[in-house]
mmCIF file of C-alpha atoms in Angstrom:
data_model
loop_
_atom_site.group_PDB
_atom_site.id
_atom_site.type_symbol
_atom_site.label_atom_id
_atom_site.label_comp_id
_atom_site.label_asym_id
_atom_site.label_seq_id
_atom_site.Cartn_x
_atom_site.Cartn_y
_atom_site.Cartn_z
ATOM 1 C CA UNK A 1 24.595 26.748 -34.589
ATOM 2 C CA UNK A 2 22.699 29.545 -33.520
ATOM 3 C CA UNK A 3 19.562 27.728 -33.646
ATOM 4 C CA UNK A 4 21.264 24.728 -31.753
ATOM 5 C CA UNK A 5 22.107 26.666 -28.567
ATOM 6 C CA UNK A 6 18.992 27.445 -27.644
ATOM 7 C CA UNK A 7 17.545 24.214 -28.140
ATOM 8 C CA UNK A 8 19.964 23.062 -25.983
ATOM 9 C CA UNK A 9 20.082 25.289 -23.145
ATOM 10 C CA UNK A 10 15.806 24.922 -23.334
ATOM 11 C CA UNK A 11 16.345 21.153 -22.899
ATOM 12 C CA UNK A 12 18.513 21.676 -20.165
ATOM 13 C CA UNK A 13 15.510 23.665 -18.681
ATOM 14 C CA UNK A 14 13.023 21.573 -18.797
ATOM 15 C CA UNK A 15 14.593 18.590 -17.703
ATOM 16 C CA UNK A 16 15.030 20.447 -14.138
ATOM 17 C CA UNK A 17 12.677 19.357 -11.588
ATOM 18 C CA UNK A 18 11.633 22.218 -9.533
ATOM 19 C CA UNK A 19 10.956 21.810 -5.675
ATOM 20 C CA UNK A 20 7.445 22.031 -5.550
ATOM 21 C CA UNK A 21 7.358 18.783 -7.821
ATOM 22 C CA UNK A 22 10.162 16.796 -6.089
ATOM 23 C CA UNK A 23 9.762 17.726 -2.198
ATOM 24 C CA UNK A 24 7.061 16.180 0.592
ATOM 25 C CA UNK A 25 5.016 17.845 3.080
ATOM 26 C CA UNK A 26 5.966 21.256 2.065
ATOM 27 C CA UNK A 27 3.180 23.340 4.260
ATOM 28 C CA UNK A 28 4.259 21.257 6.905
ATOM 29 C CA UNK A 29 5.220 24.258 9.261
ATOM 30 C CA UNK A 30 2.108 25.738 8.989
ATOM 31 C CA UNK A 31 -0.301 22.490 10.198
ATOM 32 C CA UNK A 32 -0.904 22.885 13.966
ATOM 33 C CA UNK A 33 -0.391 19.936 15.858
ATOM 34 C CA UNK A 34 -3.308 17.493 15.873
ATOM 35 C CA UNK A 35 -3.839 14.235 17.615
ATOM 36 C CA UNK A 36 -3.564 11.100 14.991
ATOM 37 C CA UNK A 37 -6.345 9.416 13.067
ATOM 38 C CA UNK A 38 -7.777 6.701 15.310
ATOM 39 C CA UNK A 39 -7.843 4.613 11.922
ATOM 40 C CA UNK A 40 -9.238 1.064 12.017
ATOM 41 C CA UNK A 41 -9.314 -0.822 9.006
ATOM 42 C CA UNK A 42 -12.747 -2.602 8.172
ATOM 43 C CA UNK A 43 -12.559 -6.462 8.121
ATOM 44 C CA UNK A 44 -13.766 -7.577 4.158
ATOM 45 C CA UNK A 45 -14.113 -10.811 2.237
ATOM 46 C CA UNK A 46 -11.147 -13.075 1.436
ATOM 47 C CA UNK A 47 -9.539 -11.845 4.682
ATOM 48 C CA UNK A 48 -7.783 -14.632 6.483
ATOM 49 C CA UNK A 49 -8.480 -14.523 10.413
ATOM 50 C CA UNK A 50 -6.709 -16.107 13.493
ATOM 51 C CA UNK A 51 -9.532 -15.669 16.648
ATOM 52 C CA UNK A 52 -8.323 -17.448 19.637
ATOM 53 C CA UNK A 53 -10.500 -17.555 22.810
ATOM 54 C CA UNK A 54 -8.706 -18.024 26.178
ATOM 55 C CA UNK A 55 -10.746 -18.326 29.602
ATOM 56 C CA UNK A 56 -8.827 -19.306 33.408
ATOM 57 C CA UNK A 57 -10.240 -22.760 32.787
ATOM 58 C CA UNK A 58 -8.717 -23.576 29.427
ATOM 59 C CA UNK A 59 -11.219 -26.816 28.684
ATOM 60 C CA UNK A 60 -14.166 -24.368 28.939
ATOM 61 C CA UNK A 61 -12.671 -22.247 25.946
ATOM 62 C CA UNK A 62 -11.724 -25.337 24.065
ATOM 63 C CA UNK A 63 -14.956 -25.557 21.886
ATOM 64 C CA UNK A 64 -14.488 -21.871 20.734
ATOM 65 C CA UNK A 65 -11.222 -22.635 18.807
ATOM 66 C CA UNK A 66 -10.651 -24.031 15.591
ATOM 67 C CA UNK A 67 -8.776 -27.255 15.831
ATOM 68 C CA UNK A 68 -4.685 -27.399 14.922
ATOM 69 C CA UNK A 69 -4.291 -29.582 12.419
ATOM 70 C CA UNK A 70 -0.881 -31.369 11.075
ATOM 71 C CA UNK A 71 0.875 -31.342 8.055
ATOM 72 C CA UNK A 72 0.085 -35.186 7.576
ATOM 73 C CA UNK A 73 -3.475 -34.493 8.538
ATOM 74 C CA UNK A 74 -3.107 -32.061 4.976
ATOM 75 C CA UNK A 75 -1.671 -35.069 2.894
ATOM 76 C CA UNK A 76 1.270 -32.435 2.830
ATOM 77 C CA UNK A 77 4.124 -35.262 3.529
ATOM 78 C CA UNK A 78 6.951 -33.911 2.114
ATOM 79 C CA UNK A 79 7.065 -30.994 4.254
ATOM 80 C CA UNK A 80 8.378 -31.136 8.641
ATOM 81 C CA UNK A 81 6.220 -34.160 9.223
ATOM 82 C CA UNK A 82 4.151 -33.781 12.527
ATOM 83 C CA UNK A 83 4.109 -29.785 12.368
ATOM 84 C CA UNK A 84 1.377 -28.237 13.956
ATOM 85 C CA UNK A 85 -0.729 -25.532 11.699
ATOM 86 C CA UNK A 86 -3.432 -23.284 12.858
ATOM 87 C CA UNK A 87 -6.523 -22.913 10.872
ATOM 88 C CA UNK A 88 -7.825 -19.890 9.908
ATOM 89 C CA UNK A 89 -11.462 -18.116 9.398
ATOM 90 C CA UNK A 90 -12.310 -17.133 5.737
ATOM 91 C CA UNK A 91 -14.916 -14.335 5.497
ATOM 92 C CA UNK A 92 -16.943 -15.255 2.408
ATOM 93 C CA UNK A 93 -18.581 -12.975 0.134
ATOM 94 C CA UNK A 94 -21.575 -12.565 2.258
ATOM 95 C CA UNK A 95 -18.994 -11.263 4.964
ATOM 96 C CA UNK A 96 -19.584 -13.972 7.119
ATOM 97 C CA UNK A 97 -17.577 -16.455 9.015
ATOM 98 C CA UNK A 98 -18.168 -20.200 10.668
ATOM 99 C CA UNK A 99 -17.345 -19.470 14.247
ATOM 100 C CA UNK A 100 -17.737 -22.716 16.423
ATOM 101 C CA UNK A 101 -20.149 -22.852 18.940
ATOM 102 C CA UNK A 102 -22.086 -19.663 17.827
ATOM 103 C CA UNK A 103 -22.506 -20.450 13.902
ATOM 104 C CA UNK A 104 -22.734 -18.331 11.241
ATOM 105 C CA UNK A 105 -21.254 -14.423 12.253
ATOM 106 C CA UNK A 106 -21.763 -11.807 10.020
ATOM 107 C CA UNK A 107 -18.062 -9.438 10.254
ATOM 108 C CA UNK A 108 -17.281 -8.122 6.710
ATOM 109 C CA UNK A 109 -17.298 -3.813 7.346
ATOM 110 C CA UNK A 110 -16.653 -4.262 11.119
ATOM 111 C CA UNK A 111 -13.324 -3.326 12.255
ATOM 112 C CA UNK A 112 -11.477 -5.489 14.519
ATOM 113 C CA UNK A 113 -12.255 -3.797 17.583
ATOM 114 C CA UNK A 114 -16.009 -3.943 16.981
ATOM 115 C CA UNK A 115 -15.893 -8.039 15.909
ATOM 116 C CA UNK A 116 -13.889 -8.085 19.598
ATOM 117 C CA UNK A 117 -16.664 -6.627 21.172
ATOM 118 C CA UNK A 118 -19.483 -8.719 19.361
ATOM 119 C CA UNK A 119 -17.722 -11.808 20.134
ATOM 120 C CA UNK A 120 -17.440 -10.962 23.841
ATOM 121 C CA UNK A 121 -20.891 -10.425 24.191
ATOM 122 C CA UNK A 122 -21.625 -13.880 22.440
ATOM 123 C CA UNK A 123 -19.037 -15.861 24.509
ATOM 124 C CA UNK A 124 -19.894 -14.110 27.490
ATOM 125 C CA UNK A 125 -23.024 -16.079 27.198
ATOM 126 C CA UNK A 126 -21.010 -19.175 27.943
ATOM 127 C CA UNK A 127 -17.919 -18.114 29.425
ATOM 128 C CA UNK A 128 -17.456 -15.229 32.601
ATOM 129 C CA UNK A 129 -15.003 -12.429 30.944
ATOM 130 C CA UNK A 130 -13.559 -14.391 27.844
ATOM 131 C CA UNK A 131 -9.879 -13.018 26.435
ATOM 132 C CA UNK A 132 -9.916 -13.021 22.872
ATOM 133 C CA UNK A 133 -7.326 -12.351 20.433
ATOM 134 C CA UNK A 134 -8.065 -11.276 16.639
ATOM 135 C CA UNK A 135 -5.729 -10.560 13.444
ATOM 136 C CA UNK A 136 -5.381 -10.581 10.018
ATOM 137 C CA UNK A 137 -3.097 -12.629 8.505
ATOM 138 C CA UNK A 138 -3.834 -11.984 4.876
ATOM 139 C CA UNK A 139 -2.758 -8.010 5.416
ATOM 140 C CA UNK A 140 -1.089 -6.600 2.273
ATOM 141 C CA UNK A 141 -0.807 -3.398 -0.493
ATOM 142 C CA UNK A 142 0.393 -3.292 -3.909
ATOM 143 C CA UNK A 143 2.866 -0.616 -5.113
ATOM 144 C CA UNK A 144 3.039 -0.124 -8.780
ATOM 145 C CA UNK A 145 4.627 2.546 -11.296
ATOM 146 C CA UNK A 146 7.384 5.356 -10.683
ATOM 147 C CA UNK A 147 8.945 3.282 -7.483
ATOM 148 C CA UNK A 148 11.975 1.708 -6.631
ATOM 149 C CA UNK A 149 10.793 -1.402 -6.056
ATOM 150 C CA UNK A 150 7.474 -2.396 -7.268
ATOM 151 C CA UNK A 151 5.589 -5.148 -5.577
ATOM 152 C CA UNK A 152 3.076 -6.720 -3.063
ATOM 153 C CA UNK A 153 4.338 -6.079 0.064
ATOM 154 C CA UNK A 154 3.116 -8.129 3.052
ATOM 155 C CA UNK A 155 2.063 -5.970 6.427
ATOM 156 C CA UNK A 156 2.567 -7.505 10.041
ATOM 157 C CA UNK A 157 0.558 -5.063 11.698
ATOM 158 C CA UNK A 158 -3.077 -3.888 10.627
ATOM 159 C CA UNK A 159 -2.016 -0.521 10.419
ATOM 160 C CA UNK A 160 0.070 0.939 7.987
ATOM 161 C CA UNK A 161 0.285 4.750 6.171
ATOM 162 C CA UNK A 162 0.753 5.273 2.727
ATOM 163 C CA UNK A 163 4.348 6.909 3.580
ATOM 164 C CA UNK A 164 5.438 3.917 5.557
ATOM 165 C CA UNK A 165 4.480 1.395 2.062
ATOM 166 C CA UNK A 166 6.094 3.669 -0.127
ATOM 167 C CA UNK A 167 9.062 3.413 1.724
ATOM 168 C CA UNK A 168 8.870 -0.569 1.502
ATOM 169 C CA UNK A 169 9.174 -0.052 -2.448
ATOM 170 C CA UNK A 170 12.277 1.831 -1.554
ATOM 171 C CA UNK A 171 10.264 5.302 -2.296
ATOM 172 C CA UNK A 172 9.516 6.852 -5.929
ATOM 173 C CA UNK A 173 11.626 7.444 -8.578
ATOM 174 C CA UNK A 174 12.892 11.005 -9.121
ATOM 175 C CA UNK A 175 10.233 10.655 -12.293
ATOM 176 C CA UNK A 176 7.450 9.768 -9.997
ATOM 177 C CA UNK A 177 4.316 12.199 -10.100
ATOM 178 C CA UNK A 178 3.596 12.901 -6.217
ATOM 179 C CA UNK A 179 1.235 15.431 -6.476
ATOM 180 C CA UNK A 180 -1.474 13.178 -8.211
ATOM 181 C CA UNK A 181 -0.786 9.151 -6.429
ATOM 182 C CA UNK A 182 -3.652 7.468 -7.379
ATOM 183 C CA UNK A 183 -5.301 4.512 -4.432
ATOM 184 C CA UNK A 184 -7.537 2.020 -5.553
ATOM 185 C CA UNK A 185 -9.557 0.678 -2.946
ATOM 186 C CA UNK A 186 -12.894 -2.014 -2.827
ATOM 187 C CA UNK A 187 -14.811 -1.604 -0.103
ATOM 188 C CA UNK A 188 -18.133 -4.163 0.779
ATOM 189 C CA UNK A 189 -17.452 -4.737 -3.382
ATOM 190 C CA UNK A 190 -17.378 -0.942 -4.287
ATOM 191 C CA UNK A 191 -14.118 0.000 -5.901
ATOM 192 C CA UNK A 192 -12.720 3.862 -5.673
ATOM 193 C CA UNK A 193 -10.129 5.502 -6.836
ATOM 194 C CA UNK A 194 -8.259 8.116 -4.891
ATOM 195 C CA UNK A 195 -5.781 10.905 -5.620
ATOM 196 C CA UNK A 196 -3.354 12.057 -2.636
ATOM 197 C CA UNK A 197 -1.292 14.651 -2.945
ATOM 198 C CA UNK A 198 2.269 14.017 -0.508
ATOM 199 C CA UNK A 199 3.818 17.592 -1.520
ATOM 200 C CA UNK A 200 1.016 19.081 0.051
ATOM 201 C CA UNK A 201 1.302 17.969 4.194
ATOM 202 C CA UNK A 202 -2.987 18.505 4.250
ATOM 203 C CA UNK A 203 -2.828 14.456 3.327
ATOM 204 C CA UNK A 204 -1.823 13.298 6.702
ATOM 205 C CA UNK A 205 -5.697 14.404 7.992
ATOM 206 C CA UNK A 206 -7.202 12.616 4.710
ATOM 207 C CA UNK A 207 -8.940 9.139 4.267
ATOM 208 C CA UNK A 208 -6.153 7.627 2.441
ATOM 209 C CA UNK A 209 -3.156 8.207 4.954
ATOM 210 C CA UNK A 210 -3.464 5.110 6.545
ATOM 211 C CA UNK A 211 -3.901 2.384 3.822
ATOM 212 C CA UNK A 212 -6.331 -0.679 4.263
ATOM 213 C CA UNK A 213 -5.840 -4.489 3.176
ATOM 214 C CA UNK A 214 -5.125 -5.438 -0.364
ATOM 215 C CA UNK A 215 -5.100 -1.729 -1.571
ATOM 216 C CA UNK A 216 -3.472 -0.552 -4.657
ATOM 217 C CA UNK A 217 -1.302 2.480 -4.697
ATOM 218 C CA UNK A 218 -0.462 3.605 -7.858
ATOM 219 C CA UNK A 219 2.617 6.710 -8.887
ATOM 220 C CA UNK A 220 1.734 8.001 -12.066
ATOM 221 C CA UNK A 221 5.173 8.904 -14.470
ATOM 222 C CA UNK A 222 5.824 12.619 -14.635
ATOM 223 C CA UNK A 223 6.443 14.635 -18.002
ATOM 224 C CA UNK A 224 9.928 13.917 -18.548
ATOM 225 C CA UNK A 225 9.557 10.037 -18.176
ATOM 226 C CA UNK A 226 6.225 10.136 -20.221
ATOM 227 C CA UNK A 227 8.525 12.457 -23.032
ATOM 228 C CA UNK A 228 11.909 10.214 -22.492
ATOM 229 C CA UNK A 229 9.517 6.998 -23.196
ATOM 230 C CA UNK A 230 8.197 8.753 -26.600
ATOM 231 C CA UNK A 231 11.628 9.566 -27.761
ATOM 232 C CA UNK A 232 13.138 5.700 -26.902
ATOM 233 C CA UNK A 233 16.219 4.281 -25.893
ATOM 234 C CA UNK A 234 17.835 5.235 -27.953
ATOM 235 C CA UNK A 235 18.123 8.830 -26.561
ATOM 236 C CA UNK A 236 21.880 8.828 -25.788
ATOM 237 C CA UNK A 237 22.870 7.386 -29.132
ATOM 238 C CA UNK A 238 21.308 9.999 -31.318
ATOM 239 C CA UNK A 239 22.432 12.631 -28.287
ATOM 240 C CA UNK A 240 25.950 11.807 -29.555
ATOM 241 C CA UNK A 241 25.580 11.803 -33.374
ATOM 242 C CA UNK A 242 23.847 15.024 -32.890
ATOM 243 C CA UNK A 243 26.670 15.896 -30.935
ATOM 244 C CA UNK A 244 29.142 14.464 -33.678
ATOM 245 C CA UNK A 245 27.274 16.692 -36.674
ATOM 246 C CA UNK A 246 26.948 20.033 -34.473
ATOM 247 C CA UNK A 247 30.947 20.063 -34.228
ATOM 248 C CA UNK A 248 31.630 18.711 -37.514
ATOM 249 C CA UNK A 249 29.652 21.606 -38.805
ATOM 250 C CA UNK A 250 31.122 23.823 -36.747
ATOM 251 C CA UNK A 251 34.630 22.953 -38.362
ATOM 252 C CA UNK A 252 33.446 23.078 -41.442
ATOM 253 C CA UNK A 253 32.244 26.660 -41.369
ATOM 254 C CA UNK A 254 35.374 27.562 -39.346
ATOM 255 C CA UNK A 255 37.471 26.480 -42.173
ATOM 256 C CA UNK A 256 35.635 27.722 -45.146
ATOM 257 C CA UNK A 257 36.263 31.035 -43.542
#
């Protein structure tokens, strides 16, 4: 018995998360206000593109579009027959695209504001002060480990921060390490791998607070998950024979008394 208290009262210890492991942005108070990254993600292969060019005279901008095509056209018959479907631009591995008109464009590592710009100068050619509309439709992160809700979540806009996916997987776990999330990242084919610390409020200035397409954010199981995995499920039901000995010793001493 004596040697059973404190082994309890140790456990109870340890299985305690202190603030500094469980709370965000704890220097917070202490960051002086700063203007927001002006982040832009960089355009890479496999992304799927929708570029429409408009112009006053809408015939003259017709040859810069793709061409709608319908779901018959697709041999797709047993879906809405007659639905229109706009075709999208597939950067290869090169980084390149097949842009009517102009051919072959190289836009893998530009970021959307920069492919803007280089296809206004190469309309322009053609067209007096072309309006042209770019996004990525293919825009999406992976959350894996200590979170609520694990998965591939898809992203309307082309901007997102690591706090705003984590809260699409419903945030982490109470046994989620967030002092060491790791971000795996492939940029023009090079992969890295990232560690961002959310206790400390220093992340919101770093590379990695605004996430880019088809990353992979990763929460890394702390100590007592790692431990309660190592000891197995069956945790509780030894817990309560344990429990079951301890006071059937105790009688047993009591009464020998």
């Amino acid at each position: 018995m004596k040697k059973t208290i404190p082994f309890l009262l140790a456990l109870l210890f340890f299985s305690c998360a202190s603030r500094k492991d469980v709370v965000y942005y704890q220097n917070i108070d202490g960051l002086a206000n700063e203007k927001s990254n002006s982040y832009e993600v960089k355009l890479q292969p496999d992304d799927l593109l929708t570029i429409i060019v408009s112009a006053e005279d809408p015939e003259i901008a017709m040859p810069f579009n793709l061409k709608s095509i319908t779901v018959q056209d697709l041999g797709r018959l047993d879906l809405a027959g007659g639905q229109q479907t706009m075709q999208l631009y597939l950067i290869d591995a090169s980084g390149s695209i097949e842009f009517p008109v102009l051919g072959k464009l190289k836009v893998g590592g530009l970021s959307r504001s920069e492919v803007l710009q280089l296809l206004q100068q190469k309309i322009g050619v053609y067209i007096k002060d072309p309006i042209i509309n770019l996004r990525i439709m293919n825009f999406k992160v992976s959350l894996q480990g200590e979170v609520n809700a694990p998965g591939t979540y898809s992203v309307d806009s082309e901007r997102i921060t690591l706090i705003e996916a984590l809260s699409k997987a419903k945030d982490l776990t109470i046994y989620g390490k967030r002092n060491n999330i790791l971000i795996i990242r492939e940029v023009d084919g090079v992969t890295s791998y990232n560690r961002v610390d959310i206790t400390n409020a220093d992340f919101i200035n770093s590379d990695f607070y605004y996430l880019s397409q088809n990353d992979v954010v990763y929460v890394e199981p702390n100590k007592t998950k790692i431990n309660g995995a190592a000891i197995g499920p069956n945790t509780g039901v030894i817990i309560s024979i344990t429990s079951i000995l301890i006071t059937l010793i105790t009688l047993i001493i009591t009464t020998t008394k």
